[in-house]
Short mmCIF file of C-alpha atoms and ligand atoms in Angstrom, two decimals:
data_model
loop_
_atom_site.label_atom_id
_atom_site.label_comp_id
_atom_site.label_asym_id
_atom_site.label_seq_id
_atom_site.Cartn_x
_atom_site.Cartn_y
_atom_site.Cartn_z
CA MET A 1269 -0.07 0.26 0.32
CA PHE A 1270 1.26 3.00 -1.69
CA TYR A 1271 0.79 6.54 -0.41
CA HIS A 1272 0.90 9.63 -2.60
CA SER A 1273 -0.58 13.47 -2.14
CA THR A 1274 -4.22 15.14 -2.09
CA ARG A 1275 -3.08 17.03 -5.33
CA ASP A 1276 -0.79 15.07 -7.45
CA ALA A 1277 -0.79 11.09 -7.34
CA GLY A 1278 3.62 11.46 -9.35
CA ASP A 1279 5.37 10.92 -6.38
CA SER A 1280 4.66 7.85 -4.12
CA VAL A 1281 6.01 6.97 -0.73
CA THR A 1282 5.55 3.82 2.03
CA SER A 1283 3.33 5.04 4.65
CA LYS A 1284 6.24 4.36 7.21
CA GLN A 1285 7.64 7.67 4.77
CA ALA A 1286 4.52 9.50 4.89
CA ILE A 1287 4.59 9.07 8.89
CA LEU A 1288 8.20 10.68 9.49
CA THR A 1289 7.59 13.77 6.35
CA GLY A 1290 3.59 14.53 7.41
CA ILE A 1291 2.48 16.79 4.76
CA ALA A 1292 3.43 15.78 0.96
CA PRO A 1293 5.89 18.13 0.18
CA ASP A 1294 3.19 20.60 -2.31
CA GLY A 1295 1.18 20.79 0.67
CA GLY A 1296 -1.35 17.93 -0.36
CA LEU A 1297 -2.03 14.87 2.16
CA TYR A 1298 -1.65 11.43 1.82
CA VAL A 1299 -4.12 9.12 0.98
CA SER A 1300 -3.84 5.50 -0.48
CA ASP A 1301 -5.61 3.90 -3.66
CA GLN A 1302 -5.89 1.12 -1.72
CA LEU A 1303 -8.11 2.19 1.12
CA GLY A 1304 -10.61 -1.23 1.43
CA ALA A 1305 -9.63 -3.01 -1.64
CA SER A 1306 -8.35 -4.63 1.89
CA ARG A 1307 -11.39 -4.89 4.63
CA LEU A 1308 -10.88 -6.67 8.41
CA ASP A 1309 -12.70 -9.38 9.10
CA LEU A 1310 -15.84 -7.94 11.01
CA GLY A 1311 -16.76 -11.47 12.22
CA ARG A 1312 -13.19 -11.87 13.90
CA VAL A 1313 -12.86 -8.25 14.99
CA CYS A 1314 -16.20 -8.44 16.95
CA ALA A 1315 -14.70 -11.94 18.87
CA GLN A 1316 -11.15 -9.98 19.71
CA GLY A 1317 -10.28 -7.04 21.76
CA TYR A 1318 -8.93 -3.70 21.42
CA HIS A 1319 -4.66 -4.61 20.97
CA ALA A 1320 -6.02 -7.33 18.35
CA THR A 1321 -8.25 -4.82 16.61
CA ALA A 1322 -5.68 -1.97 16.64
CA CYS A 1323 -2.97 -4.49 15.18
CA ASP A 1324 -5.73 -5.81 12.88
CA VAL A 1325 -6.07 -1.85 11.38
CA LEU A 1326 -2.39 -0.69 11.43
CA GLY A 1327 -1.30 -4.03 9.57
CA THR A 1328 -4.03 -3.12 6.59
CA LEU A 1329 -3.12 0.40 6.56
CA LEU A 1330 0.35 0.73 6.86
CA PRO A 1331 1.17 -2.78 5.41
CA ASP A 1332 5.30 -1.77 5.39
CA TYR A 1333 5.38 -2.06 9.25
CA THR A 1334 5.97 -5.68 9.82
CA ALA A 1335 3.45 -7.36 12.45
CA ASP A 1336 5.92 -7.83 15.14
CA GLU A 1337 6.36 -3.63 14.39
CA VAL A 1338 3.19 -3.54 14.96
CA ARG A 1339 2.30 -5.65 17.71
CA SER A 1340 5.05 -3.87 19.96
CA CYS A 1341 3.79 0.01 19.11
CA VAL A 1342 0.67 -1.23 19.74
CA ALA A 1343 1.65 -3.03 22.91
CA GLY A 1344 3.45 -0.08 24.16
CA ALA A 1345 0.68 2.40 23.25
CA TYR A 1346 -1.56 0.98 25.84
CA ALA A 1347 -1.28 0.53 28.39
CA ASP A 1348 -1.30 1.09 31.17
CA ASN A 1349 -0.81 4.77 30.49
CA PHE A 1350 -4.50 4.42 30.26
CA ASP A 1351 -6.83 4.11 33.41
CA THR A 1352 -8.62 1.08 31.52
CA PRO A 1353 -7.60 -2.11 30.52
CA ALA A 1354 -10.90 -1.15 27.70
CA VAL A 1355 -8.75 1.63 26.35
CA THR A 1356 -12.01 3.02 24.70
CA PRO A 1357 -15.01 2.58 26.79
CA LEU A 1358 -18.10 2.63 25.83
CA THR A 1359 -21.04 3.53 28.16
CA PRO A 1360 -24.73 4.22 28.16
CA LEU A 1361 -26.61 7.91 27.74
CA GLY A 1362 -30.35 7.69 27.90
CA GLN A 1363 -30.75 5.44 24.62
CA ASP A 1364 -28.06 6.14 22.92
CA TRP A 1365 -24.27 5.06 24.06
CA LEU A 1366 -20.66 7.31 24.14
CA LEU A 1367 -17.93 6.01 23.29
CA GLU A 1368 -14.85 7.41 25.98
CA LEU A 1369 -11.89 8.65 24.28
CA TRP A 1370 -10.44 10.08 27.39
CA HIS A 1371 -8.82 7.52 29.65
CA GLY A 1372 -5.52 8.11 28.27
CA PRO A 1373 -2.38 10.60 30.54
CA THR A 1374 -3.72 13.70 29.30
CA CYS A 1375 -7.09 13.29 29.10
CA ALA A 1376 -8.06 14.08 25.57
CA PHE A 1377 -9.53 11.73 22.71
CA LYS A 1378 -6.29 12.88 21.20
CA ASP A 1379 -3.60 10.43 23.26
CA VAL A 1380 -5.21 7.51 21.42
CA ALA A 1381 -2.97 8.80 18.65
CA LEU A 1382 -0.78 10.54 19.93
CA GLN A 1383 0.67 7.97 22.30
CA MET A 1384 0.99 5.89 19.53
CA LEU A 1385 2.29 8.31 16.50
CA PRO A 1386 5.59 8.72 18.17
CA ARG A 1387 6.76 4.86 18.58
CA LEU A 1388 5.31 4.49 14.76
CA MET A 1389 7.84 7.25 14.08
CA SER A 1390 10.94 5.79 16.24
CA VAL A 1391 10.31 2.21 14.17
CA ALA A 1392 9.98 4.28 11.32
CA ARG A 1393 13.33 6.41 11.38
CA ALA A 1394 15.19 2.96 12.90
CA SER A 1395 14.39 1.55 8.56
CA GLU A 1396 14.56 4.03 6.83
CA GLY A 1397 18.15 4.40 7.97
CA THR A 1398 17.32 8.20 9.29
CA ALA A 1399 20.58 9.37 11.75
CA GLY A 1400 19.44 12.82 12.63
CA GLY A 1401 16.82 14.30 14.72
CA VAL A 1402 12.63 14.93 13.80
CA MET A 1403 11.51 17.81 15.19
CA ILE A 1404 7.74 17.83 15.69
CA VAL A 1405 6.18 21.20 14.75
CA THR A 1406 2.19 21.58 16.35
CA ALA A 1407 -0.26 23.91 15.95
CA THR A 1408 -2.42 23.69 18.22
CA SER A 1409 -6.32 23.99 19.61
CA GLY A 1410 -5.36 23.61 23.00
CA ASP A 1411 -6.01 18.91 23.54
CA THR A 1412 -3.30 18.07 20.55
CA GLY A 1413 -0.91 19.90 22.16
CA LYS A 1414 -0.25 18.18 25.50
CA ALA A 1415 -1.61 14.85 24.01
CA ALA A 1416 1.77 15.42 21.25
CA LEU A 1417 3.97 17.05 23.91
CA ASP A 1418 3.25 13.95 26.49
CA GLY A 1419 3.27 11.62 23.15
CA PHE A 1420 6.97 13.36 22.97
CA ALA A 1421 8.96 14.07 25.57
CA ASP A 1422 12.59 12.65 26.18
CA VAL A 1423 11.74 9.81 22.76
CA PRO A 1424 15.39 9.89 21.68
CA GLY A 1425 15.71 11.38 17.90
CA THR A 1426 12.39 13.43 18.33
CA GLY A 1427 11.70 17.05 19.41
CA VAL A 1428 8.56 19.02 19.97
CA THR A 1429 7.70 21.73 19.31
CA VAL A 1430 4.22 22.99 20.47
CA PHE A 1431 2.15 26.53 19.59
CA TYR A 1432 -1.68 27.31 20.82
CA PRO A 1433 -3.80 30.20 20.81
CA ALA A 1434 -3.02 32.47 24.23
CA GLY A 1435 -6.03 33.19 25.41
CA LYS A 1436 -8.15 31.00 23.74
CA VAL A 1437 -7.51 27.51 25.44
CA SER A 1438 -8.94 26.80 29.27
CA ASP A 1439 -6.65 26.87 32.18
CA VAL A 1440 -5.87 23.46 32.47
CA GLN A 1441 -5.58 22.94 28.91
CA ARG A 1442 -2.73 25.79 29.10
CA LEU A 1443 -1.30 24.56 31.92
CA GLN A 1444 -1.51 21.19 30.64
CA MET A 1445 1.06 22.50 28.19
CA VAL A 1446 2.93 25.13 29.92
CA THR A 1447 3.72 22.94 32.79
CA GLN A 1448 5.44 20.08 30.67
CA ARG A 1449 8.50 18.29 31.20
CA GLY A 1450 11.10 16.85 28.62
CA ALA A 1451 14.47 17.90 27.50
CA ASN A 1452 13.22 18.18 23.90
CA VAL A 1453 10.03 19.65 24.04
CA ALA A 1454 9.71 24.20 23.81
CA VAL A 1455 5.88 25.28 23.50
CA ALA A 1456 5.16 29.06 22.58
CA GLY A 1457 1.02 31.57 23.16
CA ILE A 1458 1.33 32.71 19.88
CA ARG A 1459 -1.19 35.93 19.20
CA GLY A 1460 -3.48 35.78 17.18
CA THR A 1461 -5.82 31.85 16.83
CA PHE A 1462 -5.73 28.43 16.18
CA ASP A 1463 -6.05 29.25 12.42
CA ASP A 1464 -3.03 31.27 12.62
CA ALA A 1465 -1.23 29.03 13.93
CA GLN A 1466 -2.15 26.32 11.70
CA THR A 1467 -1.59 28.48 8.52
CA GLN A 1468 2.17 30.14 9.99
CA VAL A 1469 2.91 25.58 10.76
CA LYS A 1470 1.75 24.74 7.49
CA ARG A 1471 3.99 27.41 5.85
CA ILE A 1472 6.92 26.82 8.36
CA PHE A 1473 7.25 22.79 6.12
CA ALA A 1474 7.24 24.63 2.96
CA ASN A 1475 9.78 27.06 4.35
CA GLN A 1476 12.66 25.69 1.52
CA ALA A 1477 15.45 28.37 3.33
CA LEU A 1478 15.14 27.15 6.31
CA ALA A 1479 14.31 23.17 5.68
CA GLU A 1480 18.00 23.46 4.33
CA ARG A 1481 19.43 24.76 7.15
CA LEU A 1482 17.96 22.32 8.99
CA ALA A 1483 19.34 19.59 7.07
CA ALA A 1484 22.73 20.94 7.57
CA ARG A 1485 22.41 19.99 11.25
CA GLY A 1486 20.46 16.87 10.05
CA VAL A 1487 16.95 17.62 11.07
CA VAL A 1488 13.83 17.53 9.31
CA LEU A 1489 10.12 19.14 11.02
CA SER A 1490 7.28 16.70 10.29
CA SER A 1491 3.86 17.59 12.70
CA ALA A 1492 1.74 15.26 14.79
CA ASN A 1493 -1.53 17.63 13.85
CA SER A 1494 -3.96 15.04 12.08
CA ILE A 1495 -2.95 15.48 9.08
CA ASN A 1496 -0.27 12.95 9.38
CA VAL A 1497 -1.39 9.26 8.75
CA GLY A 1498 0.61 8.07 11.73
CA ARG A 1499 -2.45 9.90 14.13
CA LEU A 1500 -5.23 9.04 11.80
CA VAL A 1501 -4.96 5.43 11.59
CA PRO A 1502 -4.85 4.29 14.63
CA GLN A 1503 -8.82 6.41 15.65
CA VAL A 1504 -9.73 4.01 13.18
CA THR A 1505 -8.97 1.05 15.31
CA TYR A 1506 -11.91 2.06 17.98
CA TYR A 1507 -15.32 2.15 15.40
CA PHE A 1508 -14.29 -0.86 15.26
CA ASP A 1509 -13.57 -1.69 18.88
CA ALA A 1510 -17.12 0.20 19.83
CA TYR A 1511 -19.27 -1.61 17.18
CA ALA A 1512 -17.45 -4.92 19.09
CA GLN A 1513 -18.44 -3.54 22.17
CA LEU A 1514 -22.46 -3.22 21.14
CA VAL A 1515 -22.38 -7.15 19.87
CA LYS A 1516 -20.78 -8.50 22.11
CA ALA A 1517 -22.87 -6.45 25.17
CA GLY A 1518 -25.73 -8.22 22.40
CA ARG A 1519 -27.31 -4.63 21.20
CA VAL A 1520 -26.50 -5.03 17.51
CA ALA A 1521 -26.13 -8.29 15.43
CA ALA A 1522 -22.39 -8.00 13.23
CA GLY A 1523 -23.69 -6.67 9.85
CA ASP A 1524 -26.15 -4.20 11.59
CA PRO A 1525 -25.85 -0.94 11.19
CA VAL A 1526 -24.87 1.81 13.48
CA ASP A 1527 -24.32 5.39 13.57
CA PHE A 1528 -21.71 7.62 14.94
CA CYS A 1529 -22.31 11.25 15.44
CA VAL A 1530 -18.59 13.11 16.21
CA PRO A 1531 -17.35 16.48 17.52
CA THR A 1532 -15.80 17.76 15.32
CA GLY A 1533 -12.83 20.50 14.45
CA ASN A 1534 -10.41 19.40 11.49
CA PHE A 1535 -12.35 15.96 10.29
CA GLY A 1536 -9.41 14.05 11.80
CA ASP A 1537 -11.58 12.11 13.95
CA VAL A 1538 -15.07 11.44 11.41
CA LEU A 1539 -12.21 10.91 8.95
CA ALA A 1540 -11.11 7.99 10.59
CA GLY A 1541 -15.06 6.98 10.70
CA TYR A 1542 -15.46 6.89 6.65
CA TYR A 1543 -11.94 4.96 6.87
CA ALA A 1544 -12.98 2.47 9.50
CA LYS A 1545 -16.51 2.35 6.67
CA ARG A 1546 -13.99 1.46 3.79
CA LEU A 1547 -12.50 -1.25 5.84
CA GLY A 1548 -16.15 -3.00 5.72
CA LEU A 1549 -17.36 -1.80 9.35
CA PRO A 1550 -21.60 -1.21 9.39
CA VAL A 1551 -21.25 2.46 9.67
CA GLY A 1552 -24.72 3.49 8.45
CA THR A 1553 -24.86 8.10 8.88
CA LEU A 1554 -21.44 9.72 10.12
CA ILE A 1555 -22.85 12.68 11.90
CA VAL A 1556 -20.56 16.14 11.99
CA ALA A 1557 -21.06 17.36 14.83
CA SER A 1558 -19.98 21.83 14.76
CA ASN A 1559 -19.69 24.18 17.69
CA THR A 1560 -21.21 28.35 16.02
CA ASN A 1561 -17.85 27.82 13.48
CA LYS A 1562 -20.18 26.59 11.59
CA VAL A 1563 -17.90 25.50 8.44
CA LEU A 1564 -18.69 22.17 8.01
CA THR A 1565 -22.93 22.21 8.97
CA ASP A 1566 -22.59 24.63 6.04
CA PHE A 1567 -20.83 23.10 3.73
CA ILE A 1568 -22.49 19.83 3.77
CA GLU A 1569 -25.72 21.45 3.41
CA THR A 1570 -24.63 24.59 0.87
CA GLY A 1571 -22.16 22.77 -0.91
CA THR A 1572 -19.26 25.90 -0.51
CA TYR A 1573 -16.70 25.83 1.74
CA ASP A 1574 -16.33 28.95 2.84
CA ARG A 1575 -13.98 30.16 5.78
CA ARG A 1576 -14.67 34.29 4.90
CA ARG A 1577 -16.80 34.70 8.22
CA ASP A 1578 -15.73 36.01 11.65
CA PHE A 1579 -13.97 33.32 14.37
CA VAL A 1580 -16.25 33.28 17.77
CA LYS A 1581 -14.71 31.29 20.21
CA THR A 1582 -16.29 29.35 22.91
CA ILE A 1583 -16.99 27.09 25.01
CA SER A 1584 -15.71 24.09 22.96
CA PRO A 1585 -12.81 25.27 22.22
CA SER A 1586 -11.12 22.82 19.93
CA MET A 1587 -13.86 22.52 17.89
CA ASP A 1588 -12.74 26.13 16.33
CA ILE A 1589 -11.36 25.84 13.55
CA LEU A 1590 -12.21 27.06 10.16
CA VAL A 1591 -10.22 25.29 7.77
CA SER A 1592 -11.90 21.86 8.37
CA SER A 1593 -7.72 20.45 7.24
CA ASN A 1594 -8.86 16.74 6.63
CA LEU A 1595 -11.87 17.65 4.40
CA GLU A 1596 -9.11 17.39 1.87
CA ARG A 1597 -8.84 13.66 2.03
CA LEU A 1598 -12.22 13.05 1.46
CA LEU A 1599 -12.75 14.90 -1.73
CA TYR A 1600 -9.65 13.26 -2.92
CA TYR A 1601 -11.99 10.06 -2.31
CA LEU A 1602 -15.65 11.80 -3.76
CA THR A 1603 -14.38 12.70 -6.94
CA ASP A 1604 -12.41 8.77 -7.06
CA GLY A 1605 -8.36 10.48 -6.36
CA ASP A 1606 -9.69 13.74 -9.04
CA CYS A 1607 -6.13 15.28 -7.70
CA GLU A 1608 -6.02 17.50 -10.03
CA GLN A 1609 -9.64 18.95 -8.85
CA VAL A 1610 -8.86 18.82 -4.76
CA ALA A 1611 -5.81 20.98 -6.08
CA SER A 1612 -7.66 23.47 -7.31
CA TRP A 1613 -10.36 23.74 -4.97
CA MET A 1614 -7.52 24.21 -2.08
CA GLY A 1615 -6.09 26.87 -4.17
CA GLN A 1616 -9.03 28.61 -4.49
CA LEU A 1617 -9.15 28.34 -0.48
CA SER A 1618 -6.08 29.36 -0.32
CA ALA A 1619 -6.23 32.58 -2.28
CA THR A 1620 -10.27 34.08 -1.56
CA GLY A 1621 -11.40 31.90 1.08
CA THR A 1622 -14.45 29.68 -0.67
CA TYR A 1623 -14.68 26.82 -2.92
CA THR A 1624 -17.97 25.03 -3.98
CA LEU A 1625 -18.88 21.56 -4.54
CA PRO A 1626 -21.17 20.58 -7.89
CA SER A 1627 -24.69 18.77 -6.52
CA HIS A 1628 -23.82 15.96 -7.48
CA LEU A 1629 -20.30 15.34 -5.88
CA MET A 1630 -22.83 16.18 -2.26
CA ASP A 1631 -24.45 14.25 -3.15
CA ARG A 1632 -22.68 11.37 -2.92
CA MET A 1633 -21.25 12.97 0.62
CA ARG A 1634 -24.54 13.22 2.14
CA GLU A 1635 -25.00 9.18 1.82
CA THR A 1636 -22.89 8.62 4.41
CA PHE A 1637 -22.70 12.32 6.42
CA ALA A 1638 -25.33 14.24 7.73
CA CYS A 1639 -24.83 17.36 9.83
CA GLY A 1640 -25.74 19.63 12.82
CA PHE A 1641 -24.55 22.43 14.90
CA ALA A 1642 -24.52 24.28 19.14
CA THR A 1643 -24.31 27.34 20.42
CA ASP A 1644 -23.10 27.63 23.62
CA ASP A 1645 -26.45 27.28 24.74
CA GLN A 1646 -27.53 24.53 23.84
CA THR A 1647 -23.96 22.90 24.83
CA ARG A 1648 -24.51 24.09 28.22
CA ALA A 1649 -28.68 22.66 27.95
CA THR A 1650 -27.36 19.15 26.88
CA ILE A 1651 -23.80 18.98 29.89
CA ARG A 1652 -27.16 19.85 32.53
CA SER A 1653 -29.81 17.49 30.69
CA ALA A 1654 -27.33 14.77 30.84
CA TRP A 1655 -26.32 15.47 34.85
CA ASP A 1656 -29.79 15.67 35.17
CA ASP A 1657 -31.58 13.44 33.87
CA HIS A 1658 -28.88 10.50 33.21
CA GLY A 1659 -25.96 11.63 35.78
CA VAL A 1660 -23.35 11.40 33.38
CA LEU A 1661 -20.77 14.15 33.23
CA ILE A 1662 -19.73 15.68 29.77
CA ASP A 1663 -17.36 17.89 28.91
CA PRO A 1664 -18.62 20.87 26.29
CA HIS A 1665 -16.89 19.27 22.79
CA THR A 1666 -19.04 16.07 23.94
CA ALA A 1667 -22.11 17.67 24.92
CA VAL A 1668 -22.13 19.58 21.60
CA GLY A 1669 -21.64 16.36 20.06
CA ALA A 1670 -24.42 14.75 22.17
CA CYS A 1671 -26.78 17.28 21.39
CA VAL A 1672 -26.54 17.33 17.13
CA LEU A 1673 -27.43 13.95 17.76
CA GLY A 1674 -30.52 14.48 20.29
CA ARG A 1675 -31.87 16.59 17.44
CA LEU A 1676 -31.96 13.84 15.13
CA PRO A 1677 -34.79 11.43 14.53
CA HIS A 1678 -33.66 8.19 16.67
CA GLU A 1679 -35.01 5.13 13.76
CA GLY A 1680 -34.33 2.60 15.63
CA ARG A 1681 -30.33 2.38 14.84
CA GLU A 1682 -27.61 1.57 17.53
CA ARG A 1683 -26.58 5.18 17.76
CA VAL A 1684 -22.84 6.43 19.54
CA CYS A 1685 -21.53 10.01 20.15
CA LEU A 1686 -17.77 9.95 20.76
CA SER A 1687 -16.99 11.88 23.88
CA THR A 1688 -13.74 13.39 23.69
CA ALA A 1689 -12.42 14.87 26.90
CA ASN A 1690 -12.99 14.35 29.94
CA PRO A 1691 -15.03 17.32 31.66
CA TYR A 1692 -11.99 17.74 34.07
CA LYS A 1693 -10.22 19.31 31.59
CA PHE A 1694 -12.83 22.66 31.11
CA SER A 1695 -14.17 22.20 34.74
CA ALA A 1696 -15.26 26.04 35.14
CA ASP A 1697 -17.09 25.74 31.62
CA VAL A 1698 -18.85 22.81 33.21
CA LEU A 1699 -19.97 23.83 36.29
CA ALA A 1700 -21.74 27.05 35.17
CA ALA A 1701 -24.20 25.18 31.99
CA LEU A 1702 -25.04 22.90 36.03
CA GLY A 1703 -25.93 26.57 37.30
CA HIS A 1704 -23.53 27.53 39.02
CA ASP A 1705 -21.95 31.01 39.58
CA VAL A 1706 -17.50 30.28 39.07
CA ASP A 1707 -17.47 34.47 38.79
CA GLY A 1708 -13.85 34.72 40.29
CA LEU A 1709 -13.09 31.31 41.13
CA ASP A 1710 -10.44 29.11 38.96
CA GLY A 1711 -9.60 26.82 37.66
CA PHE A 1712 -8.67 24.49 40.25
CA ALA A 1713 -11.48 26.11 42.28
CA CYS A 1714 -13.83 24.81 39.71
CA MET A 1715 -12.62 21.28 39.25
CA ASP A 1716 -12.99 20.82 43.50
CA GLN A 1717 -16.67 22.65 43.15
CA LEU A 1718 -17.53 19.95 40.47
CA GLU A 1719 -16.28 17.64 41.85
CA ARG A 1720 -17.79 18.18 45.41
CA LEU A 1721 -21.12 18.45 43.59
CA THR A 1722 -21.13 15.80 41.65
CA GLY A 1723 -18.89 12.55 43.18
CA VAL A 1724 -17.98 12.32 40.05
CA PRO A 1725 -13.64 12.72 40.98
CA ALA A 1726 -11.02 14.82 39.02
CA PRO A 1727 -8.07 12.75 36.61
CA ARG A 1728 -4.91 12.94 39.49
CA GLN A 1729 -3.38 14.46 36.17
CA LEU A 1730 -5.38 17.30 36.78
CA SER A 1731 -5.02 18.35 39.67
CA ALA A 1732 -1.84 18.05 40.07
CA LEU A 1733 -1.70 20.96 37.48
CA ARG A 1734 -2.43 23.68 40.18
CA THR A 1735 1.59 22.77 41.79
CA ALA A 1736 2.52 21.87 38.94
CA GLU A 1737 5.35 24.03 37.94
CA VAL A 1738 5.35 26.56 34.46
CA ARG A 1739 8.36 25.82 32.02
CA HIS A 1740 7.27 27.64 28.96
CA PRO A 1741 6.18 30.80 29.55
CA ASP A 1742 7.06 32.29 25.94
CA VAL A 1743 4.25 34.49 24.13
CA CYS A 1744 5.08 36.01 20.92
CA ASP A 1745 4.01 37.02 17.42
CA GLN A 1746 3.06 34.85 14.84
CA ASP A 1747 6.20 35.82 12.89
CA GLU A 1748 7.82 34.80 15.18
CA MET A 1749 7.32 31.42 15.52
CA LEU A 1750 9.89 30.33 12.58
CA GLY A 1751 12.98 31.93 14.63
CA PHE A 1752 11.30 29.58 17.48
CA VAL A 1753 10.92 26.73 15.88
CA GLU A 1754 15.10 27.18 14.42
CA SER A 1755 16.44 27.89 17.88
CA ALA A 1756 14.39 24.69 19.73
CA CYS A 1757 16.06 22.37 16.95
CA ALA A 1758 19.65 24.09 18.02
CA ARG A 1759 19.03 23.74 21.66
CA VAL A 1760 17.42 20.07 21.27
CA PHE A 1761 20.23 18.91 18.37
CA ALA A 1762 23.00 20.25 19.37
C1 PLP B 41 -9.48 17.66 18.83
C2 PLP B 41 -10.56 17.59 19.36
C3 PLP B 41 -11.83 17.03 18.44
C4 PLP B 41 -12.19 17.09 16.56
O1 PLP B 41 -11.08 16.34 16.39
P1 PLP B 41 -11.33 16.53 15.16
O2 PLP B 41 -10.27 15.12 14.44
O3 PLP B 41 -9.76 17.88 15.08
O4 PLP B 41 -12.30 17.00 14.55
C5 PLP B 41 -13.21 17.49 19.20
N1 PLP B 41 -12.98 17.25 20.72
C6 PLP B 41 -12.04 17.49 21.24
C7 PLP B 41 -11.86 17.59 22.65
C8 PLP B 41 -11.02 17.43 21.28
O5 PLP B 41 -9.30 17.87 21.00
#
C-alpha cells in the first residue's frame, strides 16, 4: 500500500515515509488508492479486544510495518498509560452510547493517536535509516499540543515544538502544556487564533531555506497534527472496537448498521470513521457535529466551503476551527482520486477563502454524512440535561455531539456519540452549565466544586497541575514562530 499527495499522484511513498514527513511536499495530504481494497474480518473483530483490532487496522493501513513492529507499537501505546484495559469504553447515555476516548494520560481523545505516533515514527526512523533528528512542529487548538508533548517527551531522536493560541484555551489546557517536562520540548503561545497558528506552521513546513538550514544539522521537520497518516490510522480502531462492544453486549448483530456522531474540528476524527466504513465496518451515518464555527455544517448543507467569516471563541475550543484540513482527504475520495480537482479547490480556498463542490458530489457525500451544530447555550443545556436526566458528566465537546445527535430522529438504530475529553479539562464551563456561579473562581476552584457537587473524581494528572512548575511562559507573534522553531532545533539537537 503506497501513499501519495491528494494534489498529485506522481510520487508514491511508503506508509513509513508518509508518517515521517507528515505532509506531502506540495502541501497535500497523504492518501492511498488502496483504501478499502482489503477489509477487516468483522466476525473476528467482534470477537477480539482492543489490542488485536488495533493490530488488524494498523496492519491493513500501514502494511510496510511488520506484524512484530505493529504488535510492539500497539502494546506500548495502550498499556497502563490508559486508566482502563478497555482503552475506549462504551457507556450509556439515555438511549444512545458514549464512546469514552479520554482515558489516556492527557484526558482527551488525541492520546489514542499520539501515544502511538511516536512509536510509529521511531520504527520508521530505524528502518529508513534516518540518522538525524525529527522535530515535530504542531499547532494546537488546545488538546493536540499536550497530547503531542506527552507522547514525544524524551523520545530519543525527536523533539516537539507546540504553538497554542494564547488566551483561547482553558486554564487547565494551558497549564498542561506550559508545565510539560522533558529535555526535547518547546512550547509557546501565539498572538492569534488556532487557524493563524496552523497557517504559520504550514508555511514553516513549506519554507525551503529553513529546510536546508536544518538539513545541514541533520534535522527534518514533521507534523503531529491530524494531517499525519500516523494520527489518522490509530483512530480507525475505536470505531471497530465500539462496534465490537455493541455486539458483545447483544445490542447489535454483526452486520447491522450503527450511526456515529462526532464532535468535529479538523475533520480528523470523523474521517477515521469514514476509513472504518471503507474497511468494512457497517457504519450507517456519520454525523458531523460543529459548534458555532459551523463551517462544516454550512458546507454539507450548501456545497460551498466558506471560511470568510468571523472566528468565534466557544466553550468547545478544540473545535474552534475554520479550515478543516482533513476534509481534503475526503474530497480526494469523493472525486475518485481527482488530484487536479482537489488541488484546484485547495488553491481557491487559500486564494479566496471559498470553493464549491458540484451537486452530484455533495449528494454522494450526504449518502454517508449528516451534520448539525450547537451554540454555546445549547451545549450548556445538553451538559445540564445529561447530568440531571442521566447522571452522566460530559465535557462541552462531547455535549456538542450529544446535542446534535439528540435532535435527530432515532430510527431504531444504535447510535454512538464520540466523547472526546474528560469534563475536568473544562471544569469552569461545565460547572457553569450545571447552573453554578463561577465568577472569580479559577480552574482549580471549579474543579474542586465540580467534584463536591457530582462525586465524580477529577483525574489525578489534572488536579496535580495546581502545584506544577511553569516551564514555558513564552508568548510570541506569528512572525516569530519560525525563529522559535529554529532555536528549539538548535537547542534539542545541539
Ligand atoms: C481535537 C478535538 C476535537 C476535534 O477533533 P478533530 O479530529 O479535529 O475533528 C473534538 N473534541 C476534542 C476534545 C478535541 O480535543
